[in-house]
């Protein structure tokens, strides 16, 4: 019977592959629904790996699959895909059908996250039980190791991996939208398998024992409260001697929930270990993994849902409720901390960092996801309930260390930009919530308690089950117990040799004062840009056509961006003002000293100071910016005097010029210069009045001045200073309008075109006659 079944399975797979290139998606899905319903598991087993790859794409990114990250609700195929991949849809039905028969599917170890792969290749069990008892050892050695996953694990691994697989998207398309099919599916799976209300719906299929086999059974000697974190002895077990464990009957009810969460956390977050992160501080070490903005947005969705899931804890002693009790601390905390720390340190200094920032702020505010429908207090007056004190203390580094890293970013960011100012305001607003700073200070005091209160230290990077417990449970009254918890948390995330810096210590207080100075500088810069913009707007009137306003784009204020004008500058002022208020509230800063600091800054940063060069030191190849100089440029306090020093005839065409005339007049002037260049050079070489007059009209008198302010080469400058005729001013719309008005005025006075032209040329000549032609710069 095996041969006919195998032959039939091969025929079915061949037909599906052929249909994938000829039939539209809706018809293929209809065919798959019928096949899943009609065919037995033995025949579906062979098509399952191909089907998963055709939907999510290949792990190496070569096969794109259905491009779930680019599929949006406005697409015709969106509803078809969502129905097919729904947790109760045909694809999951296939998973359960194969799960009941205990089939296995292989995943190469090379596609596992870096720390997991490193553990396995070193012959040590990884800390996540999801990967225990699944290794397949080929005869060719460890280089081709595979993991044997059950159908549900295989499906969820490919689904999670789809997010981080590099894709070659069509030009102009990217997958960072939160309304994509992938993002919505993640949300749907989380709500289905980690429900805040009720329990996970049972599987429609079961094995011969009446229940679907749990994929990663736990040892009966390990309590559920410590699940997800393992003892040192287990971690040191060699992978060639994997222990045999018996299935825990209680795990049968929630094994899908555990598997989904562990798969998401491992694939999305577990790319950095403590040792790996410490090595990354060396600039010679290449980053092992760089997350995208889309990746971070999905991680934030996971964080928000897990808070809502754990906050729905009920007193019943059910497996799902026990799972809620430990889900955040035991499954997510350590890996998310290293993930965020890496993003804070390596993310570009632009507005895209907002995704990382909001993920962090979502994690450290679990009280926002309690599901309470009561009328909340205003944000600035909302008090953090006392019951969250244990959460704050057991996540101390999430507040203090990441706040310090954020400070390092903020002082290097252009705070004149409203988007960057908003991020500083958001952080200050969150930490200024009443009670929060006191809770953080209490946690730091507990950590700084003498070492004798800690009975023994735990191995670096890991916790034991005895440290378990819920941050929602009643707080322990014994101080030593809380000291133990806080110290264990810090040592687990930073190592026992960490040098902890207090958030409310002297060093960080100085860094906050430095940020306040930069905020004050940014406010002044925003005001100058706003004032300058108002002046430009006033001059950019109809009168400027008559020469009463400036149309030179080179006079634009340095540092101004399109988004940093008008309403955006008003927002910048508002964000920075409120950020200052919140920082004073958090760190109990004296308002009088703060006012004096800002006033001293204001007196030293006057308009004349803005014309000075940024702080530099003289190097072998010229001026080199110092850190102070970089901050001065970022905040618009000082700038280099940048001018166009190339060929004036080849400057970019301005908005006030006619492009066709610029090109035609350039060709004409080039022709005249080539034809009469020798005559003009001879004229300008004469020492008499005519020579001085020719030099005034046919050479650039400002070229020598520019040479003193720029490293422009002598050869280029000399080329620009050769006598030549420039007709480009005639291409200006203002010049054209003035000429038309003069000709119309001459026609009213009965002057002919020739007479009007002579009068215009005479007037222009007399207007430009120099008063001191003896100041000669041409040699």
XYZ file of C-alpha atoms in Angstrom:
779
model
C 0.000 0.000 0.000
C 2.920 2.345 0.649
C 3.984 2.524 -3.004
C 0.567 3.505 -4.442
C 0.108 6.073 -1.662
C 3.516 7.573 -2.369
C 2.807 7.649 -6.090
C -0.562 9.332 -5.514
C 1.031 11.912 -3.192
C 3.681 12.735 -5.796
C 0.987 13.133 -8.452
C -1.013 15.451 -6.159
C 2.049 17.588 -5.410
C 2.958 17.824 -9.104
C -0.569 19.016 -9.956
C -0.505 21.639 -7.212
C 2.858 22.961 -8.394
C 1.540 23.186 -11.940
C -1.625 24.981 -10.798
C 0.467 27.494 -8.846
C 1.753 28.964 -12.115
C -1.484 28.901 -14.094
C -4.483 29.377 -11.786
C -5.451 32.563 -9.911
C -5.153 32.595 -6.126
C -8.863 32.283 -5.352
C -9.173 29.154 -7.502
C -6.059 27.599 -5.967
C -7.449 28.198 -2.472
C -10.742 26.592 -3.442
C -8.877 23.528 -4.739
C -6.792 23.349 -1.551
C -9.885 23.499 0.654
C -11.359 20.516 -1.195
C -8.060 18.584 -1.063
C -7.667 19.181 2.690
C -11.209 17.948 3.322
C -11.091 14.905 1.034
C -7.564 13.502 1.242
C -6.190 11.478 4.184
C -3.256 12.690 6.276
C -0.841 10.244 4.620
C -1.228 11.987 1.262
C -1.395 15.492 2.701
C 1.853 14.875 4.579
C 3.966 15.180 1.412
C 2.421 18.445 0.206
C 2.523 20.244 3.560
C 6.164 21.542 3.410
C 5.631 22.793 -0.151
C 2.361 24.474 0.770
C 3.895 26.261 3.783
C 6.777 27.482 1.613
C 4.457 28.647 -1.157
C 2.431 30.681 1.372
C 5.159 32.195 3.580
C 8.098 32.005 1.188
C 11.333 30.098 1.582
C 13.573 30.604 4.593
C 16.372 31.953 2.389
C 14.065 34.575 0.857
C 14.391 33.350 -2.724
C 10.727 32.294 -2.935
C 8.467 35.222 -2.001
C 5.307 33.201 -1.352
C 2.073 35.178 -1.089
C 3.856 38.365 0.056
C 1.725 38.712 3.173
C 3.736 41.756 4.272
C 2.686 43.652 1.127
C -0.916 42.441 0.962
C -3.330 45.115 2.224
C -7.062 45.252 2.793
C -7.601 47.212 -0.423
C -6.309 44.229 -2.412
C -8.790 41.817 -3.996
C -6.840 38.838 -2.646
C -6.778 40.053 0.969
C -10.013 38.390 2.143
C -9.160 35.155 0.329
C -5.806 34.903 2.124
C -7.247 35.854 5.514
C -9.996 33.217 5.265
C -7.514 30.540 4.251
C -5.007 31.321 7.043
C -7.536 32.081 9.775
C -6.944 30.124 13.043
C -10.127 28.189 12.253
C -9.523 28.105 8.511
C -8.453 25.389 6.055
C -4.698 25.778 6.599
C -4.962 25.292 10.347
C -7.313 22.393 9.751
C -4.561 20.761 7.719
C -2.097 21.409 10.560
C -4.345 19.698 13.097
C -5.020 16.814 10.728
C -1.290 16.135 10.393
C -0.688 16.829 14.085
C -2.973 13.945 15.052
C -0.712 11.556 13.096
C 2.486 12.879 14.750
C 4.323 13.700 11.520
C 7.645 15.573 11.713
C 9.166 18.208 9.408
C 12.766 19.351 9.377
C 14.195 22.857 9.750
C 17.958 23.443 9.264
C 19.663 24.636 12.444
C 21.348 27.381 10.390
C 18.039 29.284 10.267
C 17.658 29.397 14.043
C 18.450 32.638 15.914
C 22.160 33.253 16.521
C 22.381 32.391 20.249
C 20.293 29.210 19.803
C 22.369 28.068 16.837
C 25.597 28.800 18.738
C 24.465 26.701 21.725
C 23.539 23.731 19.553
C 26.757 23.880 17.534
C 28.736 23.994 20.786
C 26.914 20.867 21.957
C 24.899 22.546 24.737
C 21.153 22.580 25.212
C 19.645 26.006 24.461
C 17.662 27.660 27.250
C 14.351 27.420 25.362
C 12.658 24.006 25.809
C 11.042 24.432 22.403
C 14.238 23.102 20.808
C 14.846 20.185 23.186
C 14.527 16.562 22.025
C 14.143 17.615 18.388
C 17.661 17.416 16.987
C 18.321 15.097 14.052
C 21.943 13.975 13.725
C 22.907 13.144 10.128
C 25.876 10.949 9.317
C 27.651 13.891 7.669
C 28.193 15.643 11.009
C 27.033 18.748 12.859
C 27.257 21.063 9.830
C 23.913 19.810 8.517
C 21.974 19.566 11.771
C 18.192 19.748 11.526
C 15.322 20.181 13.946
C 12.363 17.816 13.633
C 9.242 19.895 14.369
C 5.652 18.765 14.570
C 3.166 20.341 12.081
C 2.033 23.147 14.409
C 5.605 24.089 15.313
C 6.666 23.911 11.672
C 3.788 26.138 10.589
C 4.400 28.737 13.319
C 8.153 28.794 12.746
C 7.694 29.575 9.057
C 5.010 32.139 9.824
C 7.235 33.912 12.381
C 10.342 33.665 10.196
C 8.470 35.300 7.323
C 8.828 38.633 9.155
C 12.632 38.615 9.277
C 13.357 36.986 5.919
C 14.976 39.521 3.581
C 12.656 40.119 0.640
C 13.272 41.705 -2.729
C 10.170 43.864 -2.916
C 9.193 45.799 -6.041
C 10.553 49.341 -6.165
C 8.524 51.803 -4.123
C 6.901 49.104 -1.964
C 7.778 48.155 1.592
C 6.186 46.143 4.335
C 6.019 48.539 7.264
C 2.275 49.099 7.301
C 0.156 47.950 10.239
C -2.768 47.058 7.979
C -0.921 44.384 6.025
C -2.226 40.825 5.980
C 0.799 39.674 8.003
C 0.298 42.229 10.773
C -3.415 41.451 11.015
C -2.721 37.691 11.090
C -0.261 38.114 13.960
C -2.922 40.001 15.889
C -5.518 37.340 15.047
C -3.301 34.433 16.146
C -2.400 36.185 19.411
C -6.038 36.818 20.287
C -7.007 33.241 19.382
C -4.201 31.302 21.100
C -3.588 33.760 23.970
C -7.130 34.877 24.771
C -7.819 37.464 27.439
C -11.287 36.037 27.932
C -12.193 32.356 27.940
C -9.874 29.571 26.853
C -8.234 28.416 23.643
C -10.741 26.536 21.446
C -9.949 22.806 21.328
C -8.367 21.208 18.308
C -10.888 19.550 15.948
C -8.573 16.509 15.596
C -7.050 14.254 18.219
C -4.675 11.307 18.294
C -5.417 7.740 19.377
C -5.115 8.705 23.070
C -7.793 11.339 22.698
C -5.619 14.452 22.816
C -3.109 16.113 20.552
C 0.435 15.445 21.647
C 2.128 18.397 23.312
C 5.240 19.343 21.318
C 7.615 20.139 24.172
C 6.615 18.258 27.339
C 8.018 19.363 30.656
C 9.624 17.268 33.286
C 7.363 16.587 36.224
C 10.103 17.835 38.551
C 9.950 21.378 37.124
C 7.090 23.528 38.385
C 5.083 25.558 35.935
C 5.976 28.784 37.737
C 9.537 28.442 36.581
C 8.786 27.284 33.075
C 10.752 29.044 30.389
C 13.836 29.389 32.623
C 15.958 26.346 33.425
C 18.389 25.317 36.039
C 22.131 25.451 35.315
C 22.417 21.676 35.413
C 19.883 21.299 32.644
C 21.547 23.971 30.563
C 24.848 22.130 30.698
C 23.411 18.854 29.456
C 25.087 17.785 26.267
C 22.799 17.613 23.252
C 23.945 14.083 22.481
C 22.444 12.959 25.787
C 19.070 14.652 25.713
C 16.957 13.548 28.680
C 13.745 11.712 28.118
C 10.833 13.456 29.836
C 7.269 12.440 30.350
C 4.414 14.551 29.095
C 2.695 16.751 31.618
C -1.083 16.188 31.256
C -1.804 19.783 32.324
C 0.264 21.049 29.407
C -2.076 19.406 26.886
C -4.597 22.197 27.345
C -2.297 25.099 26.499
C 0.576 23.640 24.511
C -0.447 25.558 21.386
C -0.392 28.819 23.355
C 3.072 28.042 24.720
C 4.392 26.981 21.328
C 3.094 30.070 19.541
C 4.553 32.431 22.159
C 7.930 30.711 22.332
C 8.193 30.622 18.552
C 7.408 34.337 18.250
C 9.819 35.296 21.040
C 12.658 33.121 19.781
C 12.400 34.084 16.117
C 11.675 37.799 16.621
C 13.664 38.675 19.753
C 16.342 36.081 20.501
C 19.054 37.438 18.198
C 21.306 38.753 20.955
C 22.728 37.123 24.063
C 24.418 38.925 26.936
C 27.864 37.785 25.793
C 27.091 38.655 22.160
C 25.903 42.128 23.099
C 29.067 42.795 25.100
C 31.150 41.768 22.097
C 29.146 44.143 19.895
C 30.587 47.096 21.793
C 33.759 46.579 19.752
C 33.520 48.431 16.408
C 35.293 45.558 14.649
C 32.434 43.144 15.349
C 29.778 42.986 12.653
C 26.162 43.132 13.784
C 24.576 39.663 13.662
C 21.081 40.963 12.962
C 19.496 44.316 12.153
C 15.731 44.634 12.715
C 13.518 46.715 10.438
C 10.812 49.187 11.396
C 8.178 46.625 10.361
C 9.807 44.056 12.657
C 9.708 46.453 15.620
C 6.050 47.314 14.994
C 5.128 43.632 15.167
C 7.157 43.237 18.377
C 5.213 46.138 19.879
C 1.966 44.403 18.938
C 3.220 41.296 20.768
C 4.182 43.311 23.872
C 0.819 45.075 24.061
C -1.098 41.830 23.682
C 0.972 39.996 26.302
C 0.293 42.751 28.815
C -3.434 42.522 28.122
C -3.220 38.715 28.307
C -1.387 38.634 31.651
C -3.546 41.418 33.105
C -6.647 39.291 32.541
C -5.442 36.861 35.229
C -8.214 35.254 37.262
C -7.878 33.459 40.621
C -8.812 30.051 39.182
C -6.001 27.474 39.312
C -6.183 26.611 35.616
C -3.193 25.993 33.322
C -4.007 29.039 31.178
C -4.273 31.267 34.259
C -0.937 29.979 35.586
C 0.533 30.682 32.156
C -0.731 34.283 32.338
C 0.974 34.653 35.712
C 4.487 34.135 34.313
C 4.228 34.940 30.633
C 5.878 38.386 30.578
C 8.621 37.916 33.160
C 9.673 34.405 32.236
C 9.274 34.359 28.458
C 9.853 37.908 27.216
C 11.783 40.111 29.643
C 15.401 39.113 29.058
C 15.224 38.738 25.286
C 13.228 41.952 24.832
C 15.725 43.868 26.995
C 18.680 42.882 24.827
C 16.636 43.485 21.665
C 15.694 47.028 22.754
C 19.189 47.800 24.008
C 20.598 46.896 20.624
C 17.994 49.033 18.814
C 18.645 52.009 21.095
C 22.380 51.813 20.420
C 22.365 51.107 16.686
C 19.193 52.652 15.239
C 19.713 55.657 12.907
C 19.204 59.088 14.468
C 15.981 59.797 12.607
C 12.237 59.779 13.172
C 11.913 56.051 12.392
C 13.192 55.431 15.936
C 9.657 56.247 17.088
C 8.683 52.588 16.523
C 11.422 51.391 18.912
C 10.562 54.089 21.435
C 6.865 53.222 21.555
C 7.680 49.514 21.944
C 9.775 50.348 25.001
C 7.138 52.685 26.449
C 4.448 50.039 25.900
C 6.445 47.466 27.860
C 7.159 49.705 30.852
C 3.497 50.758 31.158
C 1.551 47.503 31.656
C -1.133 49.442 33.547
C -2.292 50.867 30.215
C -3.479 47.420 29.097
C -5.676 46.327 31.982
C -8.888 46.466 29.974
C -10.531 48.762 32.515
C -13.335 50.860 31.033
C -13.475 53.452 33.806
C -13.070 57.115 32.940
C -9.299 57.657 33.218
C -7.612 60.686 34.691
C -5.773 63.102 32.394
C -2.390 61.710 31.360
C -0.370 64.256 33.306
C -2.274 63.476 36.532
C -2.658 59.709 36.137
C -1.140 57.966 39.132
C 0.507 54.571 38.718
C -1.359 52.143 41.051
C 0.699 50.762 43.935
C 0.137 47.174 42.786
C 2.591 47.764 39.933
C 5.486 48.481 42.264
C 6.735 44.885 42.121
C 6.624 44.954 38.294
C 8.697 48.136 38.205
C 11.252 46.680 40.595
C 11.503 43.348 38.800
C 12.011 45.239 35.519
C 14.304 47.894 36.940
C 16.797 47.907 34.049
C 13.983 48.358 31.558
C 13.379 51.737 33.180
C 16.803 52.938 34.314
C 19.343 51.524 31.840
C 17.229 52.145 28.750
C 16.450 55.679 29.962
C 20.194 56.335 30.158
C 20.730 54.959 26.650
C 17.891 57.150 25.404
C 19.589 60.211 26.936
C 22.714 59.414 24.916
C 20.593 59.406 21.758
C 18.649 62.553 22.635
C 21.723 64.775 23.039
C 22.859 63.751 19.524
C 19.474 64.339 17.888
C 18.191 67.427 16.086
C 15.529 68.550 18.548
C 14.444 71.424 16.291
C 12.724 68.753 14.240
C 9.195 68.378 15.637
C 9.266 64.562 15.313
C 12.421 64.288 17.412
C 11.114 66.815 19.939
C 7.971 64.704 20.238
C 10.014 61.636 21.211
C 11.779 63.500 24.027
C 8.420 64.779 25.226
C 6.896 61.265 25.124
C 9.641 59.790 27.312
C 9.545 62.674 29.787
C 5.756 62.464 29.977
C 5.787 58.724 30.736
C 8.425 58.947 33.468
C 6.696 61.973 35.011
C 3.620 59.935 35.929
C 2.979 60.304 39.677
C 4.393 57.421 41.776
C 6.576 56.041 38.966
C 9.810 57.844 39.861
C 9.310 56.899 43.526
C 8.863 53.234 42.536
C 12.062 53.347 40.467
C 13.986 54.973 43.331
C 12.741 52.280 45.709
C 13.922 49.600 43.290
C 17.374 51.179 43.104
C 17.562 51.325 46.896
C 16.723 47.616 47.078
C 19.432 46.782 44.559
C 22.011 48.816 46.460
C 21.324 46.995 49.728
C 24.443 45.268 51.151
C 25.329 41.922 49.636
C 24.849 39.972 52.874
C 21.079 40.069 52.410
C 21.462 37.882 49.328
C 21.905 34.243 50.351
C 23.656 33.257 47.161
C 24.160 34.641 43.693
C 22.688 33.008 40.674
C 24.647 32.025 37.553
C 25.064 34.787 35.039
C 22.195 35.365 32.685
C 19.652 32.917 34.139
C 17.111 32.700 36.947
C 15.910 29.702 38.901
C 12.291 28.666 39.404
C 12.490 29.757 43.043
C 12.525 33.322 41.819
C 9.194 32.919 40.078
C 5.930 34.515 41.008
C 3.584 37.066 39.597
C 3.913 40.782 39.700
C 0.131 40.729 40.148
C 0.316 38.632 43.311
C 0.386 40.204 46.798
C 3.688 41.897 47.520
C 6.060 40.177 49.902
C 6.469 42.127 53.123
C 9.994 40.907 53.760
C 12.518 43.376 52.345
C 15.163 40.712 51.799
C 12.848 38.889 49.418
C 12.456 41.994 47.250
C 16.209 42.642 47.439
C 16.748 39.118 46.185
C 14.313 39.639 43.303
C 15.779 42.970 42.173
C 19.384 41.802 42.399
C 18.554 38.594 40.546
C 16.856 40.619 37.795
C 19.859 42.931 37.316
C 22.422 40.130 37.416
C 20.397 38.022 34.991
C 20.164 40.802 32.397
C 23.557 42.493 32.811
C 25.778 39.862 34.402
C 27.145 39.805 37.952
C 30.059 42.091 37.038
C 27.771 44.898 35.847
C 28.512 48.471 36.899
C 25.084 49.847 37.759
C 24.498 53.597 37.314
C 21.688 55.040 39.374
C 18.966 56.825 37.440
C 18.702 59.397 40.218
C 22.437 59.582 40.914
C 24.793 62.512 40.418
C 26.198 61.332 37.079
C 22.842 60.897 35.389
C 21.575 64.138 36.881
C 24.437 65.909 35.094
C 23.456 64.210 31.831
C 19.864 65.400 32.306
C 21.089 68.973 32.850
C 23.064 68.676 29.617
C 19.902 67.551 27.803
C 18.024 70.498 29.285
C 20.660 72.854 27.879
C 20.297 71.270 24.444
C 16.506 71.534 24.670
C 16.839 75.233 25.508
C 19.214 75.712 22.584
C 16.810 73.927 20.260
C 13.981 76.208 21.403
C 16.073 79.272 20.563
C 17.027 77.854 17.193
C 13.398 77.085 16.410
C 12.529 80.703 17.278
C 15.228 82.032 14.957
C 14.055 79.799 12.136
C 10.477 80.899 12.748
C 11.461 84.597 12.731
C 13.546 84.147 9.602
C 10.702 82.284 7.884
C 8.352 85.135 8.714
C 10.787 87.644 7.232
C 11.168 85.603 4.067
C 7.402 85.259 3.789
C 7.028 89.027 4.167
C 9.634 89.686 1.477
C 8.239 87.066 -0.881
C 5.479 89.359 -2.036
C 4.652 90.907 -5.330
C 7.066 93.762 -4.519
C 9.984 91.329 -4.712
C 9.399 91.199 -8.455
C 10.522 94.796 -8.569
C 13.790 94.167 -6.790
C 12.584 94.973 -3.259
C 12.934 91.390 -2.038
C 15.596 88.706 -2.272
C 15.156 85.813 -4.646
C 18.511 84.169 -3.992
C 18.011 80.685 -2.660
C 21.519 80.674 -1.234
C 20.349 83.044 1.509
C 18.058 80.439 3.057
C 18.681 79.904 6.774
C 20.938 76.930 7.322
C 19.332 74.023 9.135
C 15.760 74.789 8.129
C 13.825 71.817 6.781
C 10.425 71.807 5.034
C 8.840 70.173 8.067
C 10.489 72.632 10.466
C 8.409 75.668 9.619
C 5.098 77.200 10.514
C 2.891 74.877 12.544
C 5.710 72.346 13.002
C 7.836 74.947 14.788
C 4.924 75.738 17.068
C 4.688 72.028 17.877
C 8.421 71.936 18.539
C 8.055 74.773 21.067
C 5.150 73.005 22.759
C 6.862 69.604 22.927
C 10.132 71.007 24.266
C 8.435 73.253 26.830
C 6.404 70.362 28.208
C 9.454 68.077 28.140
C 11.333 70.611 30.304
C 8.464 70.718 32.780
C 8.320 66.922 33.014
C 12.094 66.548 33.424
C 12.020 69.046 36.278
C 9.229 67.035 37.885
C 11.008 63.681 37.487
C 14.384 64.782 38.867
C 13.071 67.386 41.343
C 15.032 70.157 39.670
C 14.978 73.615 41.250
C 12.939 75.930 39.028
C 15.075 78.939 39.930
C 18.313 77.220 38.943
C 16.709 76.003 35.753
C 15.558 79.504 34.841
C 19.024 80.886 35.532
C 20.612 78.150 33.405
C 18.353 78.930 30.452
C 18.779 82.711 30.835
C 22.577 82.363 30.903
C 22.359 80.231 27.810
C 20.159 82.812 26.123
C 22.588 85.644 26.824
C 25.527 83.692 25.436
C 23.731 82.456 22.329
C 22.838 85.745 20.645
C 22.390 86.252 16.948
C 26.001 87.279 16.488
C 27.168 84.003 17.979
C 25.262 82.096 15.310
C 27.606 83.607 12.707
C 30.658 82.087 14.368
C 32.155 78.868 13.110
C 31.294 75.656 15.022
C 33.835 74.471 17.576
C 36.710 72.855 15.662
C 40.325 71.835 16.009
C 42.963 72.204 13.314
C 43.944 68.928 11.692
C 46.396 67.958 8.959
C 43.716 68.220 6.268
C 41.830 71.171 7.682
C 39.285 71.805 10.425
C 37.876 68.854 12.391
C 34.602 69.160 14.307
C 34.637 68.452 18.032
C 31.700 66.854 19.860
C 30.649 70.352 20.957
C 30.812 71.537 17.354
C 28.619 68.661 16.184
C 25.980 69.511 18.792
C 26.146 73.173 17.754
C 25.452 72.229 14.137
C 22.729 69.703 15.013
C 20.875 72.292 17.070
C 21.454 75.096 14.571
C 23.490 77.206 16.981
C 26.440 77.706 14.645
C 27.123 76.913 11.032
C 29.739 77.068 8.342
C 29.305 79.812 5.772
C 28.495 77.637 2.775
C 28.317 79.365 -0.595
C 28.177 78.148 -4.147
C 31.713 78.460 -5.545
C 31.465 76.673 -8.835
C 30.818 78.180 -12.256
C 27.954 80.688 -11.768
C 26.659 79.873 -15.243
C 26.188 76.216 -14.290
C 24.217 76.705 -11.081
C 20.961 74.727 -10.831
C 18.044 76.441 -12.535
C 16.094 78.424 -9.965
C 12.336 78.503 -9.563
C 12.327 82.181 -10.541
C 14.086 81.464 -13.852
C 12.766 80.246 -17.177
C 14.508 76.940 -17.854
C 14.338 77.246 -21.653
C 15.787 80.772 -21.611
C 18.566 79.747 -19.207
C 19.714 77.046 -21.604
C 19.385 79.214 -24.744
C 21.179 82.194 -23.183
C 23.958 79.938 -21.885
C 24.589 78.638 -25.391
C 24.540 82.163 -26.792
C 26.911 83.549 -24.132
C 29.235 80.556 -24.588
C 29.320 81.208 -28.329
C 30.124 84.911 -27.777
C 32.780 84.126 -25.165
C 34.462 81.619 -27.457
C 34.339 84.041 -30.397
C 35.439 87.206 -28.563
C 37.263 85.757 -25.548
C 40.650 87.059 -26.681
C 39.279 90.578 -27.225
C 37.630 90.626 -23.788
C 40.860 89.386 -22.183
C 42.812 92.120 -23.936
C 40.300 94.743 -22.839
C 40.439 93.657 -19.206
C 44.265 93.672 -19.297
C 44.437 97.374 -20.144
C 45.541 99.612 -17.210
C 43.354 102.560 -18.193
C 39.738 103.411 -17.391
C 38.309 101.148 -20.132
C 40.246 98.211 -18.706
C 38.920 98.837 -15.219
C 35.404 99.205 -16.636
C 35.725 95.900 -18.545
C 37.015 94.095 -15.490
C 34.052 95.348 -13.518
C 31.464 94.045 -15.974
C 33.211 90.937 -17.325
C 34.795 89.420 -14.206
C 33.519 88.300 -10.773
C 34.770 90.774 -8.117
C 33.787 88.477 -5.208
C 35.969 85.529 -6.204
C 38.947 86.607 -4.095
C 36.768 87.002 -1.014
C 35.373 83.498 -1.484
C 38.861 82.064 -1.780
C 39.549 83.041 1.831
C 36.561 81.057 3.095
C 36.804 77.875 1.061
C 39.374 75.255 0.044
C 38.320 75.681 -3.582
C 41.264 74.993 -5.849
C 43.173 77.864 -7.445
C 42.732 76.281 -10.881
C 38.955 76.214 -10.616
C 38.825 79.752 -9.249
C 41.101 81.146 -11.940
C 38.896 79.507 -14.555
C 35.826 81.210 -13.138
C 37.624 84.600 -13.058
C 38.396 84.718 -16.794
C 36.609 87.631 -18.537
C 33.325 86.561 -20.046
C 29.837 87.776 -20.839
C 26.913 86.417 -18.793
C 23.365 86.675 -20.188
C 21.725 84.480 -17.538
C 20.133 87.428 -15.622
C 17.892 87.954 -18.669
C 16.228 84.556 -17.949
C 14.804 85.780 -14.625
C 11.040 86.232 -14.588
C 11.552 89.438 -12.635
C 13.863 90.832 -15.326
C 11.443 89.807 -18.056
C 8.540 91.491 -16.276
C 10.530 94.692 -15.689
C 11.532 94.840 -19.366
C 7.916 94.390 -20.451
C 6.811 97.179 -18.106
C 9.524 99.525 -19.383
C 8.606 98.845 -23.029
C 4.934 99.442 -22.225
C 5.844 102.681 -20.450
C 7.973 103.731 -23.431
C 5.093 102.965 -25.802
C 2.838 105.248 -23.730
C 5.458 108.016 -24.167
C 5.664 107.322 -27.938
C 9.152 105.791 -27.784
C 9.927 103.107 -30.346
C 11.479 99.722 -29.504
C 14.981 100.900 -30.505
C 14.764 104.051 -28.417
C 13.396 102.124 -25.437
C 16.207 99.579 -25.745
C 18.865 102.316 -25.805
C 17.335 103.985 -22.768
C 17.198 100.665 -20.866
C 20.838 99.862 -21.697
C 21.944 103.381 -20.716
C 20.057 103.222 -17.448
C 21.440 99.787 -16.635
C 24.977 100.924 -17.456
C 24.734 104.023 -15.279
C 23.203 102.039 -12.395
C 26.131 99.606 -12.350
C 28.943 102.144 -12.832
C 31.350 101.459 -9.947
C 32.281 104.251 -7.588
C 35.811 102.963 -7.026
C 37.059 101.374 -10.208
C 40.614 101.693 -8.913
C 39.974 98.761 -6.508
C 41.131 96.246 -9.049
C 41.361 92.516 -8.307
C 42.119 91.150 -11.760
C 45.755 90.460 -12.522
